[in-house]
CSV table of C-alpha atoms and ligand atoms in Angstrom, one decimal:
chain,number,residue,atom,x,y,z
A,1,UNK,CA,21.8,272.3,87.7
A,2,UNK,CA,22.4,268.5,87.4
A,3,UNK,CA,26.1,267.9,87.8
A,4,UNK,CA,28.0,266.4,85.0
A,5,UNK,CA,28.9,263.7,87.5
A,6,UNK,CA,25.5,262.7,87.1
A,7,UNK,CA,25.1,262.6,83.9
A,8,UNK,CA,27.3,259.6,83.6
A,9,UNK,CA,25.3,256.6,83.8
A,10,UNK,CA,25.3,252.8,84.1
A,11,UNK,CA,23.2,251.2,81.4
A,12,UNK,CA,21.0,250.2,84.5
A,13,UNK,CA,20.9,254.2,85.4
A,14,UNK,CA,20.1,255.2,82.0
A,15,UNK,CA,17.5,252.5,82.0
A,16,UNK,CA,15.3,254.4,85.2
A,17,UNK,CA,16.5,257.8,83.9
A,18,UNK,CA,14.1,257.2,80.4
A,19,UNK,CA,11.7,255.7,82.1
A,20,UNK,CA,11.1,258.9,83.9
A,21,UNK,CA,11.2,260.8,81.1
A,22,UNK,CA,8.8,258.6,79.4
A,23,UNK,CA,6.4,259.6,82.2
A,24,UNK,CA,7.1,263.4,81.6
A,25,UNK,CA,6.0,262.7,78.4
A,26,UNK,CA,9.6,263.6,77.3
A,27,UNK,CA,11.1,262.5,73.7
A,28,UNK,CA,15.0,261.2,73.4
A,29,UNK,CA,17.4,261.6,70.9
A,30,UNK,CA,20.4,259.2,71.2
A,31,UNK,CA,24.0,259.6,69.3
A,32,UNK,CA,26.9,257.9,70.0
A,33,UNK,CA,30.5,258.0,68.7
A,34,UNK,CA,34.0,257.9,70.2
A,35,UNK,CA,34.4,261.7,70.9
A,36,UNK,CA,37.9,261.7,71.3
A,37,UNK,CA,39.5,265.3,71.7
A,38,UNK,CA,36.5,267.1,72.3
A,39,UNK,CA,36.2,269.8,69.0
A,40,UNK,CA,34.3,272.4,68.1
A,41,UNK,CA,32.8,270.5,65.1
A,42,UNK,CA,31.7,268.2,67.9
A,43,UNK,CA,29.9,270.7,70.1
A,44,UNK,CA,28.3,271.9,67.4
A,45,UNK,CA,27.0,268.6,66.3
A,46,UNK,CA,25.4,267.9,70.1
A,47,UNK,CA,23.6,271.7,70.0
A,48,UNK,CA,21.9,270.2,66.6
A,49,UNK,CA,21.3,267.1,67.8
A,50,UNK,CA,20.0,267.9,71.0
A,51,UNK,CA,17.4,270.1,69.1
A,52,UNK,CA,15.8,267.1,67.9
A,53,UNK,CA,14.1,265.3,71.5
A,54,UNK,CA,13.7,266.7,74.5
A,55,UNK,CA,16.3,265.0,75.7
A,56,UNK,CA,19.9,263.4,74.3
A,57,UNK,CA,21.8,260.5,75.8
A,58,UNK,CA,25.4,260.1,74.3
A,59,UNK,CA,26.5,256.5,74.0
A,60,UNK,CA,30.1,257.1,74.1
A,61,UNK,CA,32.9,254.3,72.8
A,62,UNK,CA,35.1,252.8,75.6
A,63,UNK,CA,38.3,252.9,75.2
A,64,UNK,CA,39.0,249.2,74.1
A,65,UNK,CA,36.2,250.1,71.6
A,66,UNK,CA,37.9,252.8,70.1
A,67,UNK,CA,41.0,250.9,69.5
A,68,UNK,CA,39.3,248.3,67.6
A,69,UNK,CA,37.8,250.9,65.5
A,70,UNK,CA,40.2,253.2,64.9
A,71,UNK,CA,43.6,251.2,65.7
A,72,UNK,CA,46.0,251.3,68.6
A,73,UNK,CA,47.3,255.0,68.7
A,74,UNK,CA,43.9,256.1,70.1
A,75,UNK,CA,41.9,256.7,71.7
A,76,UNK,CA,44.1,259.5,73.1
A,77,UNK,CA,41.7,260.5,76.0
A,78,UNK,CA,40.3,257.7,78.4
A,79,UNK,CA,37.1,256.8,78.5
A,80,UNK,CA,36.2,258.5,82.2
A,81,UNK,CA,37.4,261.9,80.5
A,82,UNK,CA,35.5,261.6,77.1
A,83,UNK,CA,32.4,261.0,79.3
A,84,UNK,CA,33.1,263.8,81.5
A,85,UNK,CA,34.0,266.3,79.0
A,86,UNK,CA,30.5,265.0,77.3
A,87,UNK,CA,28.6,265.4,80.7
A,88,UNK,CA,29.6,268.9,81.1
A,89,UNK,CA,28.0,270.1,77.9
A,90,UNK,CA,24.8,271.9,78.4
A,91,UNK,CA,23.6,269.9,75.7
A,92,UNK,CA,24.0,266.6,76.9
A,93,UNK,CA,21.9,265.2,79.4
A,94,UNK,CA,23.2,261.5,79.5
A,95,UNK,CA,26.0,260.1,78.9
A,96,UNK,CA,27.0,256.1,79.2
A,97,UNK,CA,29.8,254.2,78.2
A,98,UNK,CA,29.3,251.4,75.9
A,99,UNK,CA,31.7,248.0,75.0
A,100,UNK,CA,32.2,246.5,71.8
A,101,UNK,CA,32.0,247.9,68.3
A,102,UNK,CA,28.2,249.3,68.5
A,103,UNK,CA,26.0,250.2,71.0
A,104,UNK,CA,23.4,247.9,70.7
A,105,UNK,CA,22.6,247.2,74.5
A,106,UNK,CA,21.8,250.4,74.9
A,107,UNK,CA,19.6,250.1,72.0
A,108,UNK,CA,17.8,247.3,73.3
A,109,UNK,CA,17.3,248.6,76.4
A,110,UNK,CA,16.8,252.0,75.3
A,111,UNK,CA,14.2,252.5,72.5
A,112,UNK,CA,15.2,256.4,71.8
A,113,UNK,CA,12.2,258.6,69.3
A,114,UNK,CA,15.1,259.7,67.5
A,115,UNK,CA,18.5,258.5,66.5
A,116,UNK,CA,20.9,261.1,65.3
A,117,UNK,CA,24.4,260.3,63.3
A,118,UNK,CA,26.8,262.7,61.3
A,119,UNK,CA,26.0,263.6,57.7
A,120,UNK,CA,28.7,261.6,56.5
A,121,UNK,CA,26.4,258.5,57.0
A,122,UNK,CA,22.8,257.4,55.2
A,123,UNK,CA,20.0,255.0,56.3
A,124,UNK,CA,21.6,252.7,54.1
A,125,UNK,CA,25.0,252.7,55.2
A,126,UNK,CA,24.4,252.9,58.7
A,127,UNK,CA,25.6,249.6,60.6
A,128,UNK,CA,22.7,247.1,59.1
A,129,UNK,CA,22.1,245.5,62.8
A,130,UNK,CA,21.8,249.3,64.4
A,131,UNK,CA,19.6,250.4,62.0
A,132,UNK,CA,17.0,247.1,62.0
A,133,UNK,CA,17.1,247.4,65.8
A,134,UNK,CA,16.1,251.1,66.1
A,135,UNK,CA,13.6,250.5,62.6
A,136,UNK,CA,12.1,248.0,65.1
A,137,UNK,CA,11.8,250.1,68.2
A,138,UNK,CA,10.7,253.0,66.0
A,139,UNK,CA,12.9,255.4,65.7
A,140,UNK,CA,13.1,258.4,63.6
A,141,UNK,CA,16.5,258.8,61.7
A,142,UNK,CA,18.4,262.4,61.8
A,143,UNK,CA,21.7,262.9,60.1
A,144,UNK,CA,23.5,265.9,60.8
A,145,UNK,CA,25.9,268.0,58.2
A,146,UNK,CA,29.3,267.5,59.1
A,147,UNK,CA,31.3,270.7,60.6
A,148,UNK,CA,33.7,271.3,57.4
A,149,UNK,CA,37.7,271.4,58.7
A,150,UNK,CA,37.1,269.7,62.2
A,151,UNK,CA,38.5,266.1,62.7
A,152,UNK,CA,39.9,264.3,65.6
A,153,UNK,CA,42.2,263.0,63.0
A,154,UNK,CA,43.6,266.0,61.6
A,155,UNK,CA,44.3,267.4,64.9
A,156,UNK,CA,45.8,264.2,66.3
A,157,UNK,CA,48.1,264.5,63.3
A,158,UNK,CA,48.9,267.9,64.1
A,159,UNK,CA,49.8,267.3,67.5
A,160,UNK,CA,52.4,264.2,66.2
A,161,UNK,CA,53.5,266.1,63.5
A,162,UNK,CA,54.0,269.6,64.5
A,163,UNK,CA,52.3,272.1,63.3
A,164,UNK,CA,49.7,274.9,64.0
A,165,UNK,CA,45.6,275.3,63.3
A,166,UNK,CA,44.5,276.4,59.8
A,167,UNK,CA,44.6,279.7,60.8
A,168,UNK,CA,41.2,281.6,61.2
A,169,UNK,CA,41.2,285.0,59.0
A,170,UNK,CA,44.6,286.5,57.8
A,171,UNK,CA,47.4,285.3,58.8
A,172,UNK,CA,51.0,285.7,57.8
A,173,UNK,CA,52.6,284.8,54.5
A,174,UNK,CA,55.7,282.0,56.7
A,175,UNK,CA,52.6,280.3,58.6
A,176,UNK,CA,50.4,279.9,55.6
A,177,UNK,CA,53.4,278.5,53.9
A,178,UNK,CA,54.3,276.0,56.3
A,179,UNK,CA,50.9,274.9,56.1
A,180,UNK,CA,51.0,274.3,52.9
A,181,UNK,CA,54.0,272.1,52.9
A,182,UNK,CA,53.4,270.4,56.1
A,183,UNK,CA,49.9,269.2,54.0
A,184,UNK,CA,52.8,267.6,52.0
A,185,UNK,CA,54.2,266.0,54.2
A,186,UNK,CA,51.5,264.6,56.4
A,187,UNK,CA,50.2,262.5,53.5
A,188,UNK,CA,51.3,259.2,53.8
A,189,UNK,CA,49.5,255.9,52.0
A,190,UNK,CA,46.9,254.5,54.6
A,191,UNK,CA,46.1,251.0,54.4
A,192,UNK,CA,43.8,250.0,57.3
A,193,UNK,CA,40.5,251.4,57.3
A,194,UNK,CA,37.7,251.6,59.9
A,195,UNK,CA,34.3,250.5,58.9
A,196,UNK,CA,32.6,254.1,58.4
A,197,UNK,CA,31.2,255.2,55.0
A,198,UNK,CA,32.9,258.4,53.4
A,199,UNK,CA,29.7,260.6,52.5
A,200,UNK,CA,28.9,261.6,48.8
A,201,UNK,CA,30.1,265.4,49.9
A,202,UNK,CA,33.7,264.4,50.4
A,203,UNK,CA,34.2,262.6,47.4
A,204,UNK,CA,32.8,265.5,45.3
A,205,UNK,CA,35.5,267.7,47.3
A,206,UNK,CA,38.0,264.8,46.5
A,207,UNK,CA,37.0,264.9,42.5
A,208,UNK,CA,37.2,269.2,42.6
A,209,UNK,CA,41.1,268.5,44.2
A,210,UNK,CA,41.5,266.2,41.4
A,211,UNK,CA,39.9,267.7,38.5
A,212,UNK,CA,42.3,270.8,39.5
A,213,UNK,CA,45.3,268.8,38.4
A,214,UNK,CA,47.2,270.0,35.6
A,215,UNK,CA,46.6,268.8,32.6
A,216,UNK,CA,48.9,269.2,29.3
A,217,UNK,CA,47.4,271.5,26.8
A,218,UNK,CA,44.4,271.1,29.0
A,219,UNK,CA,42.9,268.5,27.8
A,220,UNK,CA,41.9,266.7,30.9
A,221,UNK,CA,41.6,263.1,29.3
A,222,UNK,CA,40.7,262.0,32.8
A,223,UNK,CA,37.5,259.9,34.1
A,224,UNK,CA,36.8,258.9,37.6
A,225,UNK,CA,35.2,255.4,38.7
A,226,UNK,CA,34.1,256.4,42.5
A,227,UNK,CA,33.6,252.7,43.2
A,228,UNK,CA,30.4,252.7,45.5
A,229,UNK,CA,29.5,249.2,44.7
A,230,UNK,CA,30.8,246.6,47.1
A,231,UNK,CA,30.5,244.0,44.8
A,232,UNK,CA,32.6,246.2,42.0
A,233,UNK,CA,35.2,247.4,44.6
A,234,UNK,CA,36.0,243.8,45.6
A,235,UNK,CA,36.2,242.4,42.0
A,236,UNK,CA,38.8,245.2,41.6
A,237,UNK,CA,40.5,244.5,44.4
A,238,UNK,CA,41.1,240.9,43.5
A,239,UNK,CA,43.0,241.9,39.9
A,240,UNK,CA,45.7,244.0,42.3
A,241,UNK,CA,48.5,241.9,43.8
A,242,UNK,CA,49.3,244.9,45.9
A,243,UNK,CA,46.1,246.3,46.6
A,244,UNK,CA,43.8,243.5,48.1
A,245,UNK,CA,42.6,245.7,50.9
A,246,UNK,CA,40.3,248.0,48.5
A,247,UNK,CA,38.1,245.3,49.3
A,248,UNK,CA,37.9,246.0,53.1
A,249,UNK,CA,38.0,250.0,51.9
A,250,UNK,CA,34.5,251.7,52.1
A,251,UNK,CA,35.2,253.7,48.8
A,252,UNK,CA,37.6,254.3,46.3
A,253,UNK,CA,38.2,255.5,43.0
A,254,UNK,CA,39.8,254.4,39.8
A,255,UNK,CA,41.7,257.4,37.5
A,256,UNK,CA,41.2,256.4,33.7
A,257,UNK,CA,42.8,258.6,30.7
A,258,UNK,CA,40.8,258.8,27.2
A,259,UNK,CA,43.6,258.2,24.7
A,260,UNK,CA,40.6,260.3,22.2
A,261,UNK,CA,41.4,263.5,24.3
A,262,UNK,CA,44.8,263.2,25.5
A,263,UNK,CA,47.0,265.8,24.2
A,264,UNK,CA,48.3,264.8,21.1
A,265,UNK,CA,46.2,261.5,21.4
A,266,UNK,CA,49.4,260.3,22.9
A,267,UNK,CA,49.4,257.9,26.0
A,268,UNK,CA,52.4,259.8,27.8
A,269,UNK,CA,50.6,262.8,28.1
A,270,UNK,CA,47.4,260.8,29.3
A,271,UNK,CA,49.4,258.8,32.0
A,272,UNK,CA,51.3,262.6,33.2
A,273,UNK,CA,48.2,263.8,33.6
A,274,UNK,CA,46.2,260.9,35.2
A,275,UNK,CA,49.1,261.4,37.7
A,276,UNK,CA,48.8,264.4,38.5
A,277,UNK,CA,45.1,264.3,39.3
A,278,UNK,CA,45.9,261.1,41.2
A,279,UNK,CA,48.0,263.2,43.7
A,280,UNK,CA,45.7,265.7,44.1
A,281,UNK,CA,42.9,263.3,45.4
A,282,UNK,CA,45.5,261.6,47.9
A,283,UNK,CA,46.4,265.1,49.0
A,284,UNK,CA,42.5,266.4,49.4
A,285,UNK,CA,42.3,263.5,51.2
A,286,UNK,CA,44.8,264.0,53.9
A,287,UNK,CA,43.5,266.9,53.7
A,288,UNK,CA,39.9,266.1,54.5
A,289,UNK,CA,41.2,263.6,57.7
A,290,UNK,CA,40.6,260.7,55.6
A,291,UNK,CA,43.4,257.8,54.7
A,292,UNK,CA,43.9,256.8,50.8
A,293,UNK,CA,46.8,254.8,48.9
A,294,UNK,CA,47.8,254.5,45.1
A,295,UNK,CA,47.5,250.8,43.9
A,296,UNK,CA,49.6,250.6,40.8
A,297,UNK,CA,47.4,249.6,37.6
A,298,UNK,CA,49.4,250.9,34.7
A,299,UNK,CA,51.8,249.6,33.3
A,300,UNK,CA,50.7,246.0,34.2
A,301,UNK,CA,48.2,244.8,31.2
A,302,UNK,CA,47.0,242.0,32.7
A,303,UNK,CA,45.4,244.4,35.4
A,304,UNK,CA,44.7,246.7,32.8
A,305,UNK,CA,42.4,244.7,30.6
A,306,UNK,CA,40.6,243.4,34.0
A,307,UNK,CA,39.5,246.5,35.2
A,308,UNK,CA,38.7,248.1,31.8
A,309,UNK,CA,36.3,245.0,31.5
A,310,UNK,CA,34.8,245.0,35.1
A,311,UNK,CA,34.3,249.5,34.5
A,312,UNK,CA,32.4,248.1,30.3
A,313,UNK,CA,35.1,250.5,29.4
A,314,UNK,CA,36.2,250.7,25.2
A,315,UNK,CA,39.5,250.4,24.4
A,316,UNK,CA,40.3,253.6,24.1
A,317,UNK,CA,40.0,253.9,27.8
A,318,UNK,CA,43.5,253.6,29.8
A,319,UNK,CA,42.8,252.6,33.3
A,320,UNK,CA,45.5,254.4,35.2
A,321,UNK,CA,45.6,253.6,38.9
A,322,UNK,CA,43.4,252.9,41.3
A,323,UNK,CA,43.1,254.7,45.0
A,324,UNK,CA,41.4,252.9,48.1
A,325,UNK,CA,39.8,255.8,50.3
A,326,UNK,CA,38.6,255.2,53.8
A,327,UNK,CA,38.8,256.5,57.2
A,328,UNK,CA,42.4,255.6,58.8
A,329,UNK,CA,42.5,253.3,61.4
A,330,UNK,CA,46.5,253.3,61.3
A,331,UNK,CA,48.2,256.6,61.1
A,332,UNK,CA,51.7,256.6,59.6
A,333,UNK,CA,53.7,259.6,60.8
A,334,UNK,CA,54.7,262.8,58.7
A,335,UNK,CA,58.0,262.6,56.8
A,336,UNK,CA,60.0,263.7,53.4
A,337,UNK,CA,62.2,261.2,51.5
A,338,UNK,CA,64.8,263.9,50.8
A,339,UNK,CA,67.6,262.5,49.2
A,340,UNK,CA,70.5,265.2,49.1
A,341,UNK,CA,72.1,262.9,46.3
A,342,UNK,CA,69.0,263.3,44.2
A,343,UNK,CA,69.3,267.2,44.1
A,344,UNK,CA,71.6,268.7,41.5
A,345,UNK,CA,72.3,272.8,41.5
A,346,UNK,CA,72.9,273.6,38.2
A,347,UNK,CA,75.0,276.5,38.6
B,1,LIG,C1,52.6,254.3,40.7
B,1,LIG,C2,52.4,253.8,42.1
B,1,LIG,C3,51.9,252.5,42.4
B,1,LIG,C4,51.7,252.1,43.7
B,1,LIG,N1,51.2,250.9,43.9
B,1,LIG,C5,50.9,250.4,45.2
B,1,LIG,C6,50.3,249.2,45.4
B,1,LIG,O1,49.9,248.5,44.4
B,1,LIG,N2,50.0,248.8,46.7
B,1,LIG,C7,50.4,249.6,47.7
B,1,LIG,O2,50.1,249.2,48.9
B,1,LIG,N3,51.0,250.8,47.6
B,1,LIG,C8,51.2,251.2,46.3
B,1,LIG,N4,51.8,252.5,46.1
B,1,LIG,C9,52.1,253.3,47.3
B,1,LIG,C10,53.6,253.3,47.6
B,1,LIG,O3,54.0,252.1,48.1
B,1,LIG,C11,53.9,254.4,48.6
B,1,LIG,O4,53.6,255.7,48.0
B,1,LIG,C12,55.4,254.5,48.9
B,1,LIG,O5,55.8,253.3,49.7
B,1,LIG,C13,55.8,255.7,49.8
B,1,LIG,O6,55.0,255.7,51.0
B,1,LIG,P1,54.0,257.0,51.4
B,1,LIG,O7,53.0,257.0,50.3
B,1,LIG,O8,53.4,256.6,52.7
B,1,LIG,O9,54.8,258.2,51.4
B,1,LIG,C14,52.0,252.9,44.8
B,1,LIG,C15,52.5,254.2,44.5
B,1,LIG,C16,52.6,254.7,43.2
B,1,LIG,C17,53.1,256.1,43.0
């Protein structure tokens, strides 16, 4: 059995390494990512992966890497022990350490037959100079489903925050509880985002939490603008004083009302409800390890008839507020606002 000592390579190692394989006749699949706390969504990532080649090489973040992605708190393992833990995977044959924000030296030096990344990217939002540098060396693209409820954020969160694991089966009524308020809690308005697309899946999940809002007399008067277009998302951006950064967000969405279906046609209702479906997306997103804030649109009118004219919306068509949605790269901790002089016990 090869050590996981071994496994860890120079970018000189890894170079020899292929070339043997490439005289066994041997296919590589190459995936690279930060790794931090190791997780069973992870591991379960790597089996797939390494079904693809006959061989997989992990290009793993350093650590300076990982703090320019993903901001200062992390990573929370070193390099030396990502790698390791990596190394020691059966499925992992090679593991090397990589500077910078991509890995391409060890593209250009490695020409893999297959490149694998999580589901959560597309061949058109993968990094455009990674993907025209393995097009060009030929590589065949694999993305794999994501592992639902695993995320190095989540669990970083949990550890800060206190708190247990969703719990697997039953579990008792106090725990499922305190789950459900620490989910409270831990949602705080994210404003710093790394440069990593949120997949299609996870906004659908997003627009479920949100559509399961309530809603007076159950009109849900709401519509949601997921803004996918770069070009759209920064026009946006620039009519919100306080919300500039939905530029440098990979997604987000806008939450409109239809005064036509509000209850009673009456604009109250519509922005109540609009609300309400607005917290339930920043929730599902906490939730779902991502980062999101609320940028104020309504009341304002000058940013109201903007972004009803960049959406070709009627008038008719309240925009509401608008959410920027990314993965955090800053990670504000857990907290309540509880204000004992804002409680009143009506005896
Ligand atoms: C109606 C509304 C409008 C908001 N507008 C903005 C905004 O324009 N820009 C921004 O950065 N945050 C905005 N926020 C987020 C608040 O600043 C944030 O929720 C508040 O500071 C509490 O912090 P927390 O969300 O981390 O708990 C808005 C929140 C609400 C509810």
């Amino acid at each position: 059995m090869i050590t996981p000592e071994r496994k860890i390579m120079t970018l000189d190692q890894a170079i020899a390494w292929h070339a043997a394989l490439r005289n066994e006749h041997k296919t590589l699949a190459v995936t690279n990512g930060a790794f931090d706390l190791l997780h069973r969504g992870h591991v379960e990532y790597l089996n797939q992966t390494a079904k693809e080649a006959d061989a997989l090489l992990v290009a793993v973040n350093s650590d300076a890497s990982v703090r320019q992605l993903k901001g200062p708190e992390r990573p929370l393992i070193n390099e030396n022990d990502r790698a390791m833990l990596l190394a020691s995977l059966q499925a992992v044959d090679a593991v090397v350490i990589f500077n910078g924000p991509k890995p391409l030296d060890v593209f250009s030096a490695i020409h893999p037959d297959v490149y694998v990344k999580g589901g959560d990217y597309t061949e058109d939002s993968l990094d455009r100079e990674e993907y025209a540098l393995l097009k060009s060396v030929g590589a065949r693209f694999v993305f794999i489903p994501f592992v639902a409820g695993f995320s190095t954020t989540s669990i970083f969160r949990r550890l800060r925050d206190g708190g247990s694991a969703p719990t697997a089966g039953q579990s008792s009524c106090k725990a499922v509880l305190n789950n459900a308020l620490d989910m409270i809690f831990c949602r705080r308005s994210v404003r710093r985002y790394q440069p990593r697309p949120v997949a299609d899946e996870q906004i659908d999940a997003i627009l479920q939490a949100a559509m399961a809002a309530p809603s007076a007399g159950a009109k849900d008067p709401w519509q949601f603008h997921v803004l996918k277009n770069d070009g759209l998302r920064a026009d946006i951006a620039a009519t919100l004083p306080y919300g500039r950064f939905l530029a440098q967000a990979p997604t987000g969405i806008v939450v409109c009302g239809d005064l036509r279906r509000a209850h009673g046609g009456e604009l109250s209702y519509l922005i109540q409800d609009c609300s309400a479906a607005c917290e339930n997306i920043l929730l599902a997103v906490s939730q779902l390890g991502l980062g999101a804030c609320w940028l104020g649109v309504h009341p304002r009118q000058d940013r109201v008839d903007a972004i009803r004219r960049l959406l070709k919306q009627p008038a008719e068509i309240i925009p509401v507020a608008a959410i920027a949605i990314g993965w955090p790269a800053e990670n504000p901790p857990k907290r309540s606002r509880y204000r004992d002089d804002a409680v009143y016990w009506e005896r």
